[in-house]
Amino acid sequence: MRLIESKDNALFKRVQRLAHDKRELDGGDQLIWLEGIHLCQMWLERRGLPELAVFEMDRHSDELLELARFLPGHSSVTFNATLMNAVSQVGQGQGIGFIVRVPRGQVWTAPTKRAILLDQVQDPGNVGTVLRTAVAVGLEAVYLTPGCASVWSQKVLRSAQGAHFSIQIHEQVDGVALLEKAALPVLVTSLGPDAQDLYESSLPDQGIWVFGNEGQGVSPALLTKANQCLFIPQAPGVESLNVAIATALCLYEQRRQHSR
Amino acid sequence: MRLIESKDNALFKRVQRLAHDKRELDGGDQLIWLEGIHLCQMWLERRGLPELAVFEMDRHSDELLELARFLPGHSSVTFNATLMNAVSQVGQGQGIGFIVRVPRGQVWTAPTKRAILLDQVQDPGNVGTVLRTAVAVGLEAVYLTPGCASVWSQKVLRSAQGAHFSIQIHEQVDGVALLEKAALPVLVTSLGPDAQDLYESSLPDQGIWVFGNEGQGVSPALLTKANQCLFIPQAPGVESLNVAIATALCLYEQRRQHSR
């Protein structure tokens, strides 16, 4: 395995750019840096081989060995500890990272089952946590409007814990067009007067949930498309829940009502 | 109102230390920096006047005026924009901050109603989101073991959105002692073989929920105190949910089963 020790090395610089969310496109694909054992394991399980594996020199553990076993004769390099620390986005790196290729800019198709539309959800931690919950509850697709946090950024990848690789993700989606095209009920959480208590409502088995921006909520153009407005009951004087929390409560209540 | 424009000013330096989570104690109290309109409004509503209000020079808005009305003749200073930016922990400051006093180190008392014990939950965003959810669902108290994120740190304050001021918070709690002292069922989420599906279980109306560290889960000493072990159903191949999501799902399912 080739050892890289110079900060002037082109490959090191490339990894560093990717680790800082600089976009690198190749044809219809985007190249992404995945850091850490868990994300790399998840990639191997769900998507296969990476474009490149980067190991840290002199870092050894059973988990790293296990990962290496899946990369026989595969394109790998080694960074010394200084270079690996320089690209790491977390306090304590884990001695491994992948460059992987994800398709982007595919034309979205409307969902036929339960799905989520995130409308200008800006916080990367929220977007990542929603993805993680969506996978846990068994959704097939998540759609994001322009104005959402960039879904393949390092922060979103970290909080989603590998959920990206188990669900269809469509970014830059025209929300109104999606809701018009999908032949599914549209479900929105709202504090408006016509909203029903989530836990006293009969939720449809299939439907698209729309969750809005942390401050402004769901945008008016999307609100007008709602077939059912719901509120999550809260103690007096409380204004709102975190958007990722609201998403989880809605999806799990729907799942509970339909026993899966 | 006194205008402060020098980075050498002692009060500016003090605010800057507090804004960077340097601990300042005064008798049995801790002094805390609250940044932004929302947190300052919440403090005024729930706790009363601050020790000191800091406004930004030449920043005017209806919300700032409204806040100022509640501080007649109260101890206030003005920072110029440079100083205010220097203390701001968020990208775009909102022209206001408070120094406030919170009691600390009180002896905890065991809960008599629904409560949460967080066991070494390390991520500040998770701790803050749990607090926000706990207030929304109407809990009276949250307990945290040593090893949890510092509950009055800027990141926890930001993600809790003022929830701190509406609930009893006990830090540095001996978890085993708490569970032994409380005459309440202990509820733990677990992936163990004896865990029951949350949505197929009969949950007690009152009880202490224990939620554990993001990586290791609930520590063994606390697990042995569990009266009921529950799991949140998840799609095949999914390992876990974010701890703040798990907390919300459990608390809201308990609330649903008991209709409040």
GROMACS .gro file of C-alpha atoms in nm, chain A:
model
  260
    1MET     CA    1   0.000   0.000   0.000
    2ARG     CA    2   0.138   0.336  -0.098
    3LEU     CA    3   0.236   0.556   0.200
    4ILE     CA    4   0.167   0.928   0.173
    5GLU     CA    5   0.343   1.161   0.411
    6SER     CA    6   0.351   1.499   0.238
    7LYS     CA    7   0.088   1.769   0.265
    8ASP     CA    8   0.177   1.861  -0.093
    9ASN     CA    9   0.063   1.524  -0.223
   10ALA     CA   10  -0.222   1.567  -0.470
   11LEU     CA   11  -0.425   1.278  -0.333
   12PHE     CA   12  -0.397   1.409   0.023
   13LYS     CA   13  -0.513   1.750  -0.094
   14ARG     CA   14  -0.804   1.594  -0.273
   15VAL     CA   15  -0.915   1.403   0.038
   16GLN     CA   16  -0.881   1.718   0.242
   17ARG     CA   17  -1.104   1.911   0.002
   18LEU     CA   18  -1.367   1.637   0.013
   19ALA     CA   19  -1.348   1.622   0.393
   20HIS     CA   20  -1.428   1.994   0.398
   21ASP     CA   21  -1.735   1.946   0.178
   22LYS     CA   22  -1.579   2.086  -0.140
   23ARG     CA   23  -1.785   1.939  -0.418
   24GLU     CA   24  -1.613   1.710  -0.669
   25LEU     CA   25  -1.822   1.590  -0.959
   26ASP     CA   26  -1.736   1.318  -1.206
   27GLY     CA   27  -1.985   1.274  -1.486
   28GLY     CA   28  -2.324   1.230  -1.323
   29ASP     CA   29  -2.169   1.134  -0.990
   30GLN     CA   30  -2.048   1.312  -0.683
   31LEU     CA   31  -1.743   1.199  -0.491
   32ILE     CA   32  -1.779   1.189  -0.113
   33TRP     CA   33  -1.543   1.136   0.180
   34LEU     CA   34  -1.666   0.888   0.441
   35GLU     CA   35  -1.481   0.898   0.770
   36GLY     CA   36  -1.466   0.631   1.036
   37ILE     CA   37  -1.521   0.261   1.079
   38HIS     CA   38  -1.899   0.265   1.101
   39LEU     CA   39  -1.966   0.463   0.784
   40CYS     CA   40  -1.709   0.262   0.586
   41GLN     CA   41  -1.856  -0.068   0.710
   42MET     CA   42  -2.205   0.047   0.616
   43TRP     CA   43  -2.087   0.148   0.271
   44LEU     CA   44  -1.929  -0.195   0.211
   45GLU     CA   45  -2.244  -0.372   0.328
   46ARG     CA   46  -2.490  -0.165   0.133
   47ARG     CA   47  -2.308  -0.026  -0.169
   48GLY     CA   48  -1.994  -0.229  -0.227
   49LEU     CA   49  -1.638  -0.118  -0.287
   50PRO     CA   50  -1.517   0.242  -0.251
   51GLU     CA   51  -1.323   0.436  -0.512
   52LEU     CA   52  -1.034   0.452  -0.272
   53ALA     CA   53  -0.968   0.339   0.083
   54VAL     CA   54  -0.736   0.544   0.306
   55PHE     CA   55  -0.583   0.379   0.611
   56GLU     CA   56  -0.379   0.546   0.882
   57MET     CA   57  -0.023   0.421   0.920
   58ASP     CA   58   0.042   0.211   1.230
   59ARG     CA   59  -0.323   0.203   1.339
   60HIS     CA   60  -0.435  -0.149   1.407
   61SER     CA   61  -0.756  -0.291   1.548
   62ASP     CA   62  -0.976  -0.591   1.483
   63GLU     CA   63  -1.233  -0.369   1.317
   64LEU     CA   64  -0.976  -0.218   1.080
   65LEU     CA   65  -0.845  -0.565   0.993
   66GLU     CA   66  -1.198  -0.683   0.926
   67LEU     CA   67  -1.254  -0.387   0.694
   68ALA     CA   68  -0.925  -0.449   0.515
   69ARG     CA   69  -1.028  -0.810   0.447
   70PHE     CA   70  -1.311  -0.680   0.228
   71LEU     CA   71  -1.072  -0.481   0.013
   72PRO     CA   72  -0.846  -0.750  -0.141
   73GLY     CA   73  -0.607  -0.596  -0.387
   74HIS     CA   74  -0.830  -0.292  -0.388
   75SER     CA   75  -0.711   0.060  -0.439
   76SER     CA   76  -0.585   0.167  -0.098
   77VAL     CA   77  -0.332   0.413   0.037
   78THR     CA   78  -0.189   0.488   0.378
   79PHE     CA   79  -0.162   0.835   0.532
   80ASN     CA   80   0.071   0.901   0.821
   81ALA     CA   81  -0.094   1.013   1.146
   82THR     CA   82  -0.032   1.384   1.077
   83LEU     CA   83  -0.211   1.372   0.743
   84MET     CA   84  -0.496   1.159   0.879
   85ASN     CA   85  -0.552   1.404   1.163
   86ALA     CA   86  -0.548   1.689   0.916
   87VAL     CA   87  -0.844   1.546   0.725
   88SER     CA   88  -1.037   1.421   1.027
   89GLN     CA   89  -1.357   1.608   1.105
   90VAL     CA   90  -1.405   1.441   1.443
   91GLY     CA   91  -1.199   1.483   1.756
   92GLN     CA   92  -1.056   1.136   1.755
   93GLY     CA   93  -1.023   0.975   1.413
   94GLN     CA   94  -1.060   0.602   1.368
   95GLY     CA   95  -0.783   0.539   1.119
   96ILE     CA   96  -0.995   0.483   0.808
   97GLY     CA   97  -1.180   0.673   0.541
   98PHE     CA   98  -1.325   0.600   0.196
   99ILE     CA   99  -1.371   0.806  -0.114
  100VAL     CA  100  -1.700   0.684  -0.262
  101ARG     CA  101  -1.910   0.771  -0.561
  102VAL     CA  102  -2.279   0.858  -0.530
  103PRO     CA  103  -2.507   0.922  -0.824
  104ARG     CA  104  -2.667   1.263  -0.823
  105GLY     CA  105  -2.907   1.467  -1.025
  106GLN     CA  106  -3.125   1.171  -1.117
  107VAL     CA  107  -3.474   1.268  -1.214
  108TRP     CA  108  -3.694   1.201  -0.911
  109THR     CA  109  -3.996   0.981  -0.935
  110ALA     CA  110  -4.297   1.036  -0.714
  111PRO     CA  111  -4.329   0.796  -0.420
  112THR     CA  112  -4.593   0.526  -0.415
  113LYS     CA  113  -4.552   0.443  -0.045
  114ARG     CA  114  -4.489   0.635   0.276
  115ALA     CA  115  -4.231   0.908   0.218
  116ILE     CA  116  -4.102   1.236   0.362
  117LEU     CA  117  -4.053   1.575   0.204
  118LEU     CA  118  -3.820   1.803   0.401
  119ASP     CA  119  -3.888   2.168   0.324
  120GLN     CA  120  -3.587   2.394   0.388
  121VAL     CA  121  -3.467   2.203   0.693
  122GLN     CA  122  -3.138   2.382   0.748
  123ASP     CA  123  -2.965   2.213   1.037
  124PRO     CA  124  -2.739   1.928   0.918
  125GLY     CA  125  -2.793   1.737   1.243
  126ASN     CA  126  -3.168   1.750   1.192
  127VAL     CA  127  -3.147   1.632   0.830
  128GLY     CA  128  -2.917   1.345   0.929
  129THR     CA  129  -3.135   1.240   1.222
  130VAL     CA  130  -3.445   1.242   1.000
  131LEU     CA  131  -3.268   1.013   0.752
  132ARG     CA  132  -3.167   0.776   1.030
  133THR     CA  133  -3.524   0.762   1.163
  134ALA     CA  134  -3.669   0.721   0.813
  135VAL     CA  135  -3.456   0.412   0.757
  136ALA     CA  136  -3.544   0.272   1.100
  137VAL     CA  137  -3.915   0.301   1.024
  138GLY     CA  138  -3.866   0.139   0.684
  139LEU     CA  139  -3.925   0.427   0.440
  140GLU     CA  140  -3.799   0.393   0.085
  141ALA     CA  141  -3.743   0.757  -0.006
  142VAL     CA  142  -3.675   1.103   0.135
  143TYR     CA  143  -3.714   1.418  -0.075
  144LEU     CA  144  -3.552   1.753   0.008
  145THR     CA  145  -3.636   2.097  -0.131
  146PRO     CA  146  -3.368   2.353  -0.219
  147GLY     CA  147  -3.268   2.526   0.105
  148CYS     CA  148  -3.222   2.205   0.301
  149ALA     CA  149  -2.876   2.128   0.440
  150SER     CA  150  -2.659   1.957   0.178
  151VAL     CA  151  -2.741   1.593   0.235
  152TRP     CA  152  -2.397   1.451   0.151
  153SER     CA  153  -2.208   1.697   0.375
  154GLN     CA  154  -1.990   1.559   0.653
  155LYS     CA  155  -2.222   1.675   0.932
  156VAL     CA  156  -2.529   1.513   0.776
  157LEU     CA  157  -2.334   1.194   0.708
  158ARG     CA  158  -2.222   1.181   1.070
  159SER     CA  159  -2.562   1.226   1.226
  160ALA     CA  160  -2.731   0.985   0.981
  161GLN     CA  161  -2.490   0.705   1.082
  162GLY     CA  162  -2.499   0.535   0.742
  163ALA     CA  163  -2.872   0.576   0.675
  164HIS     CA  164  -2.781   0.743   0.343
  165PHE     CA  165  -2.689   0.405   0.196
  166SER     CA  166  -3.024   0.237   0.272
  167ILE     CA  167  -3.275   0.484   0.132
  168GLN     CA  168  -3.342   0.677  -0.188
  169ILE     CA  169  -3.249   1.043  -0.144
  170HIS     CA  170  -3.366   1.312  -0.382
  171GLU     CA  171  -3.228   1.664  -0.337
  172GLN     CA  172  -3.333   1.994  -0.496
  173VAL     CA  173  -3.689   1.870  -0.542
  174ASP     CA  174  -3.967   2.110  -0.638
  175GLY     CA  175  -4.198   2.040  -0.345
  176VAL     CA  176  -4.520   2.158  -0.506
  177ALA     CA  177  -4.454   1.951  -0.819
  178LEU     CA  178  -4.381   1.645  -0.606
  179LEU     CA  179  -4.702   1.674  -0.403
  180GLU     CA  180  -4.905   1.732  -0.720
  181LYS     CA  181  -4.753   1.435  -0.897
  182ALA     CA  182  -4.779   1.187  -0.611
  183ALA     CA  183  -5.113   1.014  -0.585
  184LEU     CA  184  -5.089   1.002  -0.206
  185PRO     CA  185  -5.246   1.195   0.082
  186VAL     CA  186  -5.031   1.487   0.201
  187LEU     CA  187  -4.979   1.508   0.578
  188VAL     CA  188  -4.850   1.825   0.743
  189THR     CA  189  -4.790   1.918   1.105
  190SER     CA  190  -4.932   2.258   1.182
  191LEU     CA  191  -5.038   2.473   1.476
  192GLY     CA  192  -5.333   2.610   1.277
  193PRO     CA  193  -5.692   2.596   1.404
  194ASP     CA  194  -5.793   2.307   1.177
  195ALA     CA  195  -5.512   2.080   1.292
  196GLN     CA  196  -5.607   1.754   1.465
  197ASP     CA  197  -5.429   1.583   1.754
  198LEU     CA  198  -5.187   1.330   1.599
  199TYR     CA  199  -5.287   1.069   1.855
  200GLU     CA  200  -5.661   1.116   1.802
  201SER     CA  201  -5.644   1.109   1.422
  202SER     CA  202  -5.688   0.825   1.185
  203LEU     CA  203  -5.374   0.837   0.970
  204PRO     CA  204  -5.367   0.692   0.619
  205ASP     CA  205  -5.149   0.385   0.570
  206GLN     CA  206  -4.963   0.556   0.284
  207GLY     CA  207  -4.893   0.926   0.250
  208ILE     CA  208  -4.628   1.194   0.210
  209TRP     CA  209  -4.531   1.377   0.528
  210VAL     CA  210  -4.404   1.734   0.489
  211PHE     CA  211  -4.180   1.880   0.759
  212GLY     CA  212  -4.067   2.239   0.745
  213ASN     CA  213  -3.789   2.479   0.831
  214GLU     CA  214  -3.681   2.502   1.198
  215GLY     CA  215  -3.802   2.860   1.231
  216GLN     CA  216  -4.072   2.916   0.971
  217GLY     CA  217  -4.228   2.570   0.948
  218VAL     CA  218  -4.375   2.441   0.624
  219SER     CA  219  -4.388   2.702   0.348
  220PRO     CA  220  -4.735   2.835   0.253
  221ALA     CA  221  -4.727   2.690  -0.100
  222LEU     CA  222  -4.684   2.340   0.043
  223LEU     CA  223  -4.933   2.393   0.326
  224THR     CA  224  -5.210   2.450   0.071
  225LYS     CA  225  -5.148   2.099  -0.062
  226ALA     CA  226  -5.217   1.933   0.275
  227ASN     CA  227  -5.495   1.677   0.296
  228GLN     CA  228  -5.457   1.638   0.671
  229CYS     CA  229  -5.312   1.885   0.924
  230LEU     CA  230  -5.193   1.742   1.253
  231PHE     CA  231  -5.049   1.876   1.574
  232ILE     CA  232  -4.839   1.696   1.831
  233PRO     CA  233  -4.988   1.760   2.175
  234GLN     CA  234  -4.763   1.962   2.403
  235ALA     CA  235  -4.769   2.102   2.754
  236PRO     CA  236  -4.918   2.453   2.789
  237GLY     CA  237  -4.675   2.730   2.701
  238VAL     CA  238  -4.453   2.509   2.487
  239GLU     CA  239  -4.410   2.629   2.131
  240SER     CA  240  -4.266   2.350   1.931
  241LEU     CA  241  -4.059   2.038   1.910
  242ASN     CA  242  -3.736   1.985   1.724
  243VAL     CA  243  -3.819   1.894   1.362
  244ALA     CA  244  -3.640   1.557   1.376
  245ILE     CA  245  -3.838   1.472   1.691
  246ALA     CA  246  -4.166   1.571   1.524
  247THR     CA  247  -4.078   1.355   1.222
  248ALA     CA  248  -4.011   1.051   1.438
  249LEU     CA  249  -4.332   1.091   1.640
  250CYS     CA  250  -4.544   1.116   1.324
  251LEU     CA  251  -4.380   0.825   1.143
  252TYR     CA  252  -4.393   0.595   1.444
  253GLU     CA  253  -4.757   0.683   1.518
  254GLN     CA  254  -4.845   0.601   1.156
  255ARG     CA  255  -4.655   0.276   1.188
  256ARG     CA  256  -4.833   0.195   1.515
  257GLN     CA  257  -5.178   0.259   1.369
  258HIS     CA  258  -5.107   0.027   1.078
  259SER     CA  259  -4.909  -0.228   1.281
  260ARG     CA  260  -4.592  -0.192   1.076
   0.00000   0.00000   0.00000
